[in-house]
Tab-separated table of C-alpha atoms and ligand atoms in Angstrom:
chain	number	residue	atom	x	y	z
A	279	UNK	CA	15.767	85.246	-9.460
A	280	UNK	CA	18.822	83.265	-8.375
A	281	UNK	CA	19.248	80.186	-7.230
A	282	UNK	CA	19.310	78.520	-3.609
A	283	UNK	CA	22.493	77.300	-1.983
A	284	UNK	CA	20.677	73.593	-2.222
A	285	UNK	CA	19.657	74.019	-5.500
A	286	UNK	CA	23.390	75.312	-6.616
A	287	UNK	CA	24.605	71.895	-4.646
A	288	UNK	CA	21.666	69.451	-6.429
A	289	UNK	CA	22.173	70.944	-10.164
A	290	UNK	CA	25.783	71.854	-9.634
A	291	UNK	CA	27.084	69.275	-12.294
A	292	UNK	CA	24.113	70.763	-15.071
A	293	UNK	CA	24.912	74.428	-13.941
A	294	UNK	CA	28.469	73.736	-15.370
A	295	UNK	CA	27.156	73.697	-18.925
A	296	UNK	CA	27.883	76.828	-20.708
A	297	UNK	CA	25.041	76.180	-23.164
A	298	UNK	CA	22.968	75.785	-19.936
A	299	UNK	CA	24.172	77.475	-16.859
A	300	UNK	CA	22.139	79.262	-14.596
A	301	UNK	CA	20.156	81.108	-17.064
A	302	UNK	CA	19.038	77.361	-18.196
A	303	UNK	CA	17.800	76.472	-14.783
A	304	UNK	CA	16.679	79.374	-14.462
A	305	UNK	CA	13.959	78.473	-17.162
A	306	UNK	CA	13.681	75.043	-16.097
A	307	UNK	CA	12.765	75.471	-12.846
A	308	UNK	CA	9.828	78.290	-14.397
A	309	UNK	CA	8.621	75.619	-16.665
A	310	UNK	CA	6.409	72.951	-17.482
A	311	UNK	CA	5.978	69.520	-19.089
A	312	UNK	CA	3.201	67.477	-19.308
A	313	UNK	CA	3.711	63.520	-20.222
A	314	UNK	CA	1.204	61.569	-21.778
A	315	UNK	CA	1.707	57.611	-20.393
A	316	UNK	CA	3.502	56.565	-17.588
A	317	UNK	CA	5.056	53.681	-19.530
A	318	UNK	CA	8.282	52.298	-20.774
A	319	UNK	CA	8.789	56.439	-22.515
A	320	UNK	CA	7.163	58.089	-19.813
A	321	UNK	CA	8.599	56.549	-17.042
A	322	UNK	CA	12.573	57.229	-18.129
A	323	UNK	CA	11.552	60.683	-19.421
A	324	UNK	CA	10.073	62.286	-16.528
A	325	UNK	CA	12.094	60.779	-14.459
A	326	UNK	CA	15.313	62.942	-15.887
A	327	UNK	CA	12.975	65.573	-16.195
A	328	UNK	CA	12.212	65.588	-12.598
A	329	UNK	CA	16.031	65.356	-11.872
A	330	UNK	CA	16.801	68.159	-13.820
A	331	UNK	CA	14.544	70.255	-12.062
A	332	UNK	CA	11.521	71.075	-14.528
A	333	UNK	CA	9.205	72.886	-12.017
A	334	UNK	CA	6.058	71.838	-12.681
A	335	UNK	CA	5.458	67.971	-13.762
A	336	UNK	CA	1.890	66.803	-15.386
A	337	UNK	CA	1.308	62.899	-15.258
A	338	UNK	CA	-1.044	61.859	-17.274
A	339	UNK	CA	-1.917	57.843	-17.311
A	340	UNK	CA	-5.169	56.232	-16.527
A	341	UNK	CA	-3.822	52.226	-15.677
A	342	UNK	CA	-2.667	50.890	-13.219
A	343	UNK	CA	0.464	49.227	-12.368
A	344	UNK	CA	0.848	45.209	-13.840
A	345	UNK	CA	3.651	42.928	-13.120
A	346	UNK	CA	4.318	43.103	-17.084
A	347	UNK	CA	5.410	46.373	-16.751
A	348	UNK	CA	8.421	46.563	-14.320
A	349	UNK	CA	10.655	45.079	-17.401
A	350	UNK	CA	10.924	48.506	-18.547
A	351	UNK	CA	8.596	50.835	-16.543
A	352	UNK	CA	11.251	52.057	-14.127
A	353	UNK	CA	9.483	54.356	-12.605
A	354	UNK	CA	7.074	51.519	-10.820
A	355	UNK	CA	8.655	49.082	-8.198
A	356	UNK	CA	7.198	45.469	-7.375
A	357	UNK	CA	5.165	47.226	-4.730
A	358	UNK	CA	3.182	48.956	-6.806
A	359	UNK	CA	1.808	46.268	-8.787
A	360	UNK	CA	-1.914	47.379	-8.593
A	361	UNK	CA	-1.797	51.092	-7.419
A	362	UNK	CA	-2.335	53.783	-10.196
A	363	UNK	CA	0.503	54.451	-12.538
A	364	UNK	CA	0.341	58.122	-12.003
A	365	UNK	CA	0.138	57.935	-7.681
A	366	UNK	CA	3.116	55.584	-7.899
A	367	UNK	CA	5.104	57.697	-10.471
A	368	UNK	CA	4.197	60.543	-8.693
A	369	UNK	CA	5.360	58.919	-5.124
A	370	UNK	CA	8.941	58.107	-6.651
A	371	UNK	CA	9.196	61.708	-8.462
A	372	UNK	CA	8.796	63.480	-5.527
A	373	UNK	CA	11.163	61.635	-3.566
A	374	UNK	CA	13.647	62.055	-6.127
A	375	UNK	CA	12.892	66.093	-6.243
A	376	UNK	CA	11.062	67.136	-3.645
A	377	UNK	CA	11.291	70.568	-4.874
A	378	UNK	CA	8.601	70.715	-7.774
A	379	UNK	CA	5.686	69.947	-8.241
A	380	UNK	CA	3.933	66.773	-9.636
A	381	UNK	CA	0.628	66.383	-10.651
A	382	UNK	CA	-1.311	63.471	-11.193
A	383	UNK	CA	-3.750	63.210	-13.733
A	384	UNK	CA	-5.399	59.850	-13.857
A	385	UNK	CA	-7.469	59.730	-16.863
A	386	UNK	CA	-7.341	59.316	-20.250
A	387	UNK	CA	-6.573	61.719	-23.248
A	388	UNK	CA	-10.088	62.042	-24.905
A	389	UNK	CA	-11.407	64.624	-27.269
A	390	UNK	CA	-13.138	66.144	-24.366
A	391	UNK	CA	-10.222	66.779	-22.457
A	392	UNK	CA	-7.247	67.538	-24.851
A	393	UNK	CA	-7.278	70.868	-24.819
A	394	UNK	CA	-8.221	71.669	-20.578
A	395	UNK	CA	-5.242	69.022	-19.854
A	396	UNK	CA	-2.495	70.541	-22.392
A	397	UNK	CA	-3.895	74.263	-22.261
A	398	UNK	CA	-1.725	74.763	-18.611
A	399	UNK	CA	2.153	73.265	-19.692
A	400	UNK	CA	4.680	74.774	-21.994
A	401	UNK	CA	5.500	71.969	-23.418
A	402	UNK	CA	3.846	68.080	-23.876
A	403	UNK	CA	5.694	65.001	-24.354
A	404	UNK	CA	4.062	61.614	-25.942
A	405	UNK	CA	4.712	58.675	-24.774
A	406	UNK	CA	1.494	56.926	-25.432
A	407	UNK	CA	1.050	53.329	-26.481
A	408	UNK	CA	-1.914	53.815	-29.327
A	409	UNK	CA	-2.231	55.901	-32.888
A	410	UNK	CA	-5.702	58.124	-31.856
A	411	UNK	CA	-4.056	59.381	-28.453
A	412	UNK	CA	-0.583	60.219	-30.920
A	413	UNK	CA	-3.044	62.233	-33.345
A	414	UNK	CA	-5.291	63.796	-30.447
A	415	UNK	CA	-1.931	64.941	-28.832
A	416	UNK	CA	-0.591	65.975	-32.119
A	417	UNK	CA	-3.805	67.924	-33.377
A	418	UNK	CA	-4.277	69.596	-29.764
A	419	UNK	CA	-0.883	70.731	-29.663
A	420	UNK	CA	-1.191	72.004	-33.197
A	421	UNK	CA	-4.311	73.535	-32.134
A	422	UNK	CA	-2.218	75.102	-28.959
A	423	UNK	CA	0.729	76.240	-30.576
A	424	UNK	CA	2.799	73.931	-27.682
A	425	UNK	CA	5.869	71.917	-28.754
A	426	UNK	CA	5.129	68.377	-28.382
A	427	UNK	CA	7.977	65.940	-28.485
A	428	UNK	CA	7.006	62.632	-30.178
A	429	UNK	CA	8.527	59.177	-29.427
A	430	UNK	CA	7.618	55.864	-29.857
A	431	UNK	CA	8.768	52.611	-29.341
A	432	UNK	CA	8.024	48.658	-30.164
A	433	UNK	CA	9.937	45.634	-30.192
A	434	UNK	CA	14.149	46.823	-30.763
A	435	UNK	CA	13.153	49.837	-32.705
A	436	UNK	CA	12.023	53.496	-31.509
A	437	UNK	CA	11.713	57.172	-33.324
A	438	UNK	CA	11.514	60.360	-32.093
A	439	UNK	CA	10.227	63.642	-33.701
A	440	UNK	CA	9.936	66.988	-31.992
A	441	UNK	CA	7.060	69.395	-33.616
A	442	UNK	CA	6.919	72.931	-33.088
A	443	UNK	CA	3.666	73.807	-34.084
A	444	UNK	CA	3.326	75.378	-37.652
A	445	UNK	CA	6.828	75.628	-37.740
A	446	UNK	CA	8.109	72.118	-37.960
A	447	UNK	CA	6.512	68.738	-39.745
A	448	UNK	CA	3.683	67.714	-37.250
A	449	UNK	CA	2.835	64.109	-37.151
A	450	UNK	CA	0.040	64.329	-39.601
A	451	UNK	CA	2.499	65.707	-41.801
A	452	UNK	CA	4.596	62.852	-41.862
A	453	UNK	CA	2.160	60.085	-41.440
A	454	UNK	CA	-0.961	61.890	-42.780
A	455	UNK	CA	-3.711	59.604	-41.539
A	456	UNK	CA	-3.777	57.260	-38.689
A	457	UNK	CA	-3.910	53.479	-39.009
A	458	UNK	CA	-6.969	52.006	-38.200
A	459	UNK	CA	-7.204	49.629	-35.261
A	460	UNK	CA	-4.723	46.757	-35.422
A	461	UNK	CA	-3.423	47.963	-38.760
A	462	UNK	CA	-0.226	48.692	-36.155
A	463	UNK	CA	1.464	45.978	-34.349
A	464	UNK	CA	1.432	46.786	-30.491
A	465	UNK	CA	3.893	46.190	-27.720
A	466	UNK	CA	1.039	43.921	-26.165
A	467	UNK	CA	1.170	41.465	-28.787
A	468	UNK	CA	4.699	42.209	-30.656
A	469	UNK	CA	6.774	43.026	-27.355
A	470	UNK	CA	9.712	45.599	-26.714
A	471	UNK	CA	13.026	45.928	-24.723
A	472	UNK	CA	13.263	47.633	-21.315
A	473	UNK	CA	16.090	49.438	-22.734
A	474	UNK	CA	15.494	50.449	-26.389
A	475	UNK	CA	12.352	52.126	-24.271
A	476	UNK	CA	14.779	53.620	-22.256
A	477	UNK	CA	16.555	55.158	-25.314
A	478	UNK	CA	13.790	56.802	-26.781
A	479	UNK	CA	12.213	58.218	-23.329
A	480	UNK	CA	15.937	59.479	-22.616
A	481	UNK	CA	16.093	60.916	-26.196
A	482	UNK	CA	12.847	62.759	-25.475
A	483	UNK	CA	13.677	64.167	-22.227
A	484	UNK	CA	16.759	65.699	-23.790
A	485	UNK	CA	14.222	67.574	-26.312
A	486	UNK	CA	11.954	68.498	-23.596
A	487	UNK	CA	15.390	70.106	-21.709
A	488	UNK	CA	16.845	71.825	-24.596
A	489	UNK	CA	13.382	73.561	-25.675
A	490	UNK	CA	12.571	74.990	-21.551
A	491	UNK	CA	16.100	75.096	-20.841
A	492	UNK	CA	16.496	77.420	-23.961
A	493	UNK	CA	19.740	75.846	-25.756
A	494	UNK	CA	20.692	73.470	-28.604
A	495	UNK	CA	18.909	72.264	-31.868
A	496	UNK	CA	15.369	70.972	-31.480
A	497	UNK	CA	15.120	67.525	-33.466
A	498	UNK	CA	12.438	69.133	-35.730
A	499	UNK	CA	12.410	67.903	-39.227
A	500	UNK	CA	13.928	65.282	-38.826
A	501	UNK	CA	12.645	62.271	-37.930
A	502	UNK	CA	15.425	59.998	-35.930
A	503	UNK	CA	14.908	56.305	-35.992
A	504	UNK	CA	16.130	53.459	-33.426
A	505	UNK	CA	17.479	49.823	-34.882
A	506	UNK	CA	18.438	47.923	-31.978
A	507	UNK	CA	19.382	44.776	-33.958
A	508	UNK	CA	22.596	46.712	-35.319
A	509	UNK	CA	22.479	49.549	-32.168
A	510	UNK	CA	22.084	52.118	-35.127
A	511	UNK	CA	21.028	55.325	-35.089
A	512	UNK	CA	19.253	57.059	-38.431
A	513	UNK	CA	17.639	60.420	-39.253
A	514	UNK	CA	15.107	61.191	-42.424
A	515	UNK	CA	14.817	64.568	-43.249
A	516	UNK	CA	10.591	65.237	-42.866
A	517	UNK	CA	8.875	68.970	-43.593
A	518	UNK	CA	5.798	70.400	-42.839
A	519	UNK	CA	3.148	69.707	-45.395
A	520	UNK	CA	1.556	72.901	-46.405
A	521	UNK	CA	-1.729	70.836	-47.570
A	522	UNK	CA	-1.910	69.155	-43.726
A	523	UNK	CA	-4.986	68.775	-42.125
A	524	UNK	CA	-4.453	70.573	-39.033
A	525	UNK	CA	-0.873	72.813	-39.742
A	526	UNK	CA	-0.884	73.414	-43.493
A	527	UNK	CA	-1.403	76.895	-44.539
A	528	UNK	CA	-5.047	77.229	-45.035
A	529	UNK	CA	-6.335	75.130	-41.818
A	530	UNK	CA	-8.601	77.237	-39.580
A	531	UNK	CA	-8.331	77.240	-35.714
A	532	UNK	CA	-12.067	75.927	-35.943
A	533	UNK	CA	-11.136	72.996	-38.939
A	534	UNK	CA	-8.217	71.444	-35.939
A	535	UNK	CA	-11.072	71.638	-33.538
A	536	UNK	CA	-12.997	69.693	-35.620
A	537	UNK	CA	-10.600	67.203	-35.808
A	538	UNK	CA	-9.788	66.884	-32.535
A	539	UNK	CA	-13.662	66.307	-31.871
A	540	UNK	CA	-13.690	63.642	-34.769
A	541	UNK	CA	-11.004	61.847	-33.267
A	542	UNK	CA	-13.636	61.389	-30.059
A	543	UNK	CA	-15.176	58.751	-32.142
A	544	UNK	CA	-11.648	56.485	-33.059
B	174	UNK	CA	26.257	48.974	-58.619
B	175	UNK	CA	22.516	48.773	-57.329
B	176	UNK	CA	20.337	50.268	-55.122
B	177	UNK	CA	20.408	50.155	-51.528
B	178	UNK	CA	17.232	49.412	-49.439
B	179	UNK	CA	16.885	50.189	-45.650
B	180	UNK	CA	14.853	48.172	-43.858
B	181	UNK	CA	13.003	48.860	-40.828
B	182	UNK	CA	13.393	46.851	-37.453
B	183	UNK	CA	10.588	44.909	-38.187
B	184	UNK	CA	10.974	43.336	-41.665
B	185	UNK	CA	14.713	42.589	-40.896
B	186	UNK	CA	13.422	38.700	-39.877
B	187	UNK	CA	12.206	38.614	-43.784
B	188	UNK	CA	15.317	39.522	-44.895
B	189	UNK	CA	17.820	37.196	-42.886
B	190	UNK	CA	18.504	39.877	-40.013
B	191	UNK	CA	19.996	42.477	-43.149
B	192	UNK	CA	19.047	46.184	-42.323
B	193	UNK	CA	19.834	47.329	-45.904
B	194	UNK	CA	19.669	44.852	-49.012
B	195	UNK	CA	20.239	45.662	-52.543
B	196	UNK	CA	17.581	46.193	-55.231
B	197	UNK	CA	16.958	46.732	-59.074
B	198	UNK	CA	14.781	48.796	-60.516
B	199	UNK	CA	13.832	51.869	-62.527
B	200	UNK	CA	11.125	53.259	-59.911
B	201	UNK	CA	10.075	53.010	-56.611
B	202	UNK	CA	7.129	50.365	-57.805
B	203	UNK	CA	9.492	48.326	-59.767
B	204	UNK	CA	12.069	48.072	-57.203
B	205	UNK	CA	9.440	47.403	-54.157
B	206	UNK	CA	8.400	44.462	-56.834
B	207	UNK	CA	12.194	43.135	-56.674
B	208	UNK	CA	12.250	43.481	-53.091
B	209	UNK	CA	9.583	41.164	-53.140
B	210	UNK	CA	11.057	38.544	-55.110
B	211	UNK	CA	14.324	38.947	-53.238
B	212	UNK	CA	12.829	38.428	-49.916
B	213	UNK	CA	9.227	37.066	-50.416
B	214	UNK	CA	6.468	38.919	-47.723
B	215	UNK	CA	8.278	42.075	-47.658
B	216	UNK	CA	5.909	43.897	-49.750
B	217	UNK	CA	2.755	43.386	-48.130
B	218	UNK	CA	3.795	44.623	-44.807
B	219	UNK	CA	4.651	47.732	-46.689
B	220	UNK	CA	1.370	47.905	-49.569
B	221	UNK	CA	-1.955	46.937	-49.073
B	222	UNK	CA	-3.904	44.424	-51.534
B	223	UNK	CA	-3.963	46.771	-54.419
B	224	UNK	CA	-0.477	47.420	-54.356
B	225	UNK	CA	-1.019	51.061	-52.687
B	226	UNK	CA	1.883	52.122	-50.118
B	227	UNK	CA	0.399	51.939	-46.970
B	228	UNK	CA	-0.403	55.314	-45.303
B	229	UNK	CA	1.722	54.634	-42.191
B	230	UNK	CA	4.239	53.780	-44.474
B	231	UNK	CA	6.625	56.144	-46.021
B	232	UNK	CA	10.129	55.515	-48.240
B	233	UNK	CA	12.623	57.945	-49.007
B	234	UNK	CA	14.926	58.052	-51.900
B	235	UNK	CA	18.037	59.759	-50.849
B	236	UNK	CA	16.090	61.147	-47.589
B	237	UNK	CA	13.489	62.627	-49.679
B	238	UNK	CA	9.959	61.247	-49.231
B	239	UNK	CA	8.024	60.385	-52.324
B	240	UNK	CA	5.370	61.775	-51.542
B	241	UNK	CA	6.170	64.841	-52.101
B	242	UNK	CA	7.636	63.721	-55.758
B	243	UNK	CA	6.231	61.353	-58.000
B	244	UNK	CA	5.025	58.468	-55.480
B	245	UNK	CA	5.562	55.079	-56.449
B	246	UNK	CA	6.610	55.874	-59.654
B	247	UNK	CA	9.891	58.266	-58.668
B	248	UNK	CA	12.619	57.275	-60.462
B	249	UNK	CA	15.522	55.920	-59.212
B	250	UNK	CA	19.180	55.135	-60.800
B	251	UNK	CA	22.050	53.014	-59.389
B	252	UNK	CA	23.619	54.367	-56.358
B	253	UNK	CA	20.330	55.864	-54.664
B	254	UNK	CA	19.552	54.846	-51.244
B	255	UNK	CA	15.726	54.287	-50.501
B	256	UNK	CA	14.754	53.721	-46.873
B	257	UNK	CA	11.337	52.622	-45.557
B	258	UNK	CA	9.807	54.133	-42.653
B	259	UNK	CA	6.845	53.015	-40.616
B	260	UNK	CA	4.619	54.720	-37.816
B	261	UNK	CA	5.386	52.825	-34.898
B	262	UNK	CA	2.502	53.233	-32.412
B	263	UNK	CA	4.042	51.584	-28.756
B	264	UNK	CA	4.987	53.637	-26.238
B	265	UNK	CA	3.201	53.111	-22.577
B	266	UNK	CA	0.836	50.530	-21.443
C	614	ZN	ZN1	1.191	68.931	-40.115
């Protein structure tokens, strides 16, 4: 395909890599990346995703913009306090890359629209603030066979855990059921640091532009924690559970869409 | 010699700030038990009433998770590491 003169000038410095190159952009600019939450993850990680070039950008976010969130939602300015979180994030990505394409989804992730949302993007990045979207996105992907990059953040500590379907621990195979209601402290009521969000959003762009971009080691298996009290950095070793509910070895395509029905009714 | 505990984020403000502490004890039960005495309200942010590990809880004894060996009741020896992990479910909104 080859690329443009402008697009050799705007990606110049990434073009350099030899574990990306052309052949890297090449991929990115074919694929796609859909981002659950426009938050504190969200807004850092499509906002290097963008940069870089990813061709096609889903936003997916059903708030609206609140004064509470510019501390670490850096995708939002003052202005749009009140205006959707997707139109705004979309109105700022564009700008910045007015190249691909960005669309915004405003609605939640619901049982009844996992798999229609996810079914179009190569790849789907979580960045969601409560447990039944994580296991809806987690499940569907499953269900999908797309790699799903999972990160999470809350007061000074984050994690992030990519899952290649089948292949790699999925959520449910490291945290096999999901907390009930309030059993999880929030960022509402706990709090969290614009830049330990920043981190972990950063960290799960990277994933997102290794896996299109076609180089590197995918952070599968391993599940890498954030402590921001000591700035430290730790991985566990995780593995796929061959007895989990939706990838272990004897799950049926129709036993995941169960599940993902079920979790209609969290 | 004893055994090293890693704690989360979180629980550090139960254990004066300390991201690892050190621990007795001949299994994973026994030493969450001293970890309790050592640093009282530890334990039931990481068991529920019955003394169950919480399911969005897991610990690791040298990076490998006990659920996949013997639970709370893995033994452990002078020298291990154990870590604690929780589900942490912030992100957006
Ligand atoms: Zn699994």
């Amino acid at each position: 395909m080859g690329l443009s003169q402008d697009q050799v000038r705007r990606y110049g410095r990434q073009l350099l890599l030899p574990e990306f190159g052309v052949r890297g952009q090449e991929r990115l600019l074919r694929a796609s990346a859909l981002l659950i939450g426009m938050g504190g993850l969200g807004s850092p990680a499509a906002l290097y995703l963008a940069a870089a070039g990813v061709g096609r950008l889903g936003l997916l976010d059903s708030e609206p913009v609140e004064a509470g969130n510019l501390h670490r939602q850096v995708l939002h300015d003052t202005q749009a306090i009140g205006r959707s979180k997707v139109d705004s994030a979309q109105a700022r990505l564009r700008a910045l890359n007015p190249a691909i394409e960005v669309v915004a989804l405003r609605e939640r992730l619901e049982a009844s629209n996992a798999l229609r949302v996810l079914e179009s993007y190569d790849l789907v990045l979580d960045g969601s603030d409560n447990m039944p979207t994580r296991y809806l996105a987690n499940d569907a992907c499953v269900l999908l066979g797309k790699p799903l990059v999972h990160g999470a953040a809350i007061r000074l500590q984050g994690q992030v855990l990519t899952i290649l379907p089948r292949r790699s621990a999925c959520l449910r195979c490291v945290f096999p059921e999901p907390p009930q209601a309030g059993e999880l402290p929030s960022c509402q009521a706990e709090g969290v640091l614009g830049s330990v969000t920043g981190l972990i959003g950063a960290l799960m762009a990277h994933e997102a532009l290794k896996l299109l971009g076609g180089f590197g080691t995918p952070l599968a298996d391993r599940l890498l924690t954030f402590d921001g009290i000591a700035s430290g950095w730790r991985e566990v070793p995780v593995r796929r559970d061959p007895q989990c509910a939706v990838c272990g070895d004897h799950v049926q395509t129709s036993d995941i869409r169960r599940i993902v029905h079920a979790a209609a009714a969290v | 010699m004893a055994i090293t505990v890693r704690i989360p984020t979180p629980l550090q403000r139960l254990t004066n700030g300390q991201g690892e502490v050190q621990c007795d004890g001949k299994t994973v039960a026994e030493l969450l038990g001293d970890l309790e005495r050592r640093h009282p309200g530890v334990k039931e942010r990481i068991c529920d009433e019955t003394g169950k590990l919480r399911r969005f809880v897991n610990v690791f004894v040298n990076e490998e998770d006990i659920r996949f060996m013997q639970g709370d009741q893995t033994a452990i020896k002078d020298g291990d590491e154990v870590s604690i992990i929780p589900a942490i479910a912030g992100g957006a909104s």
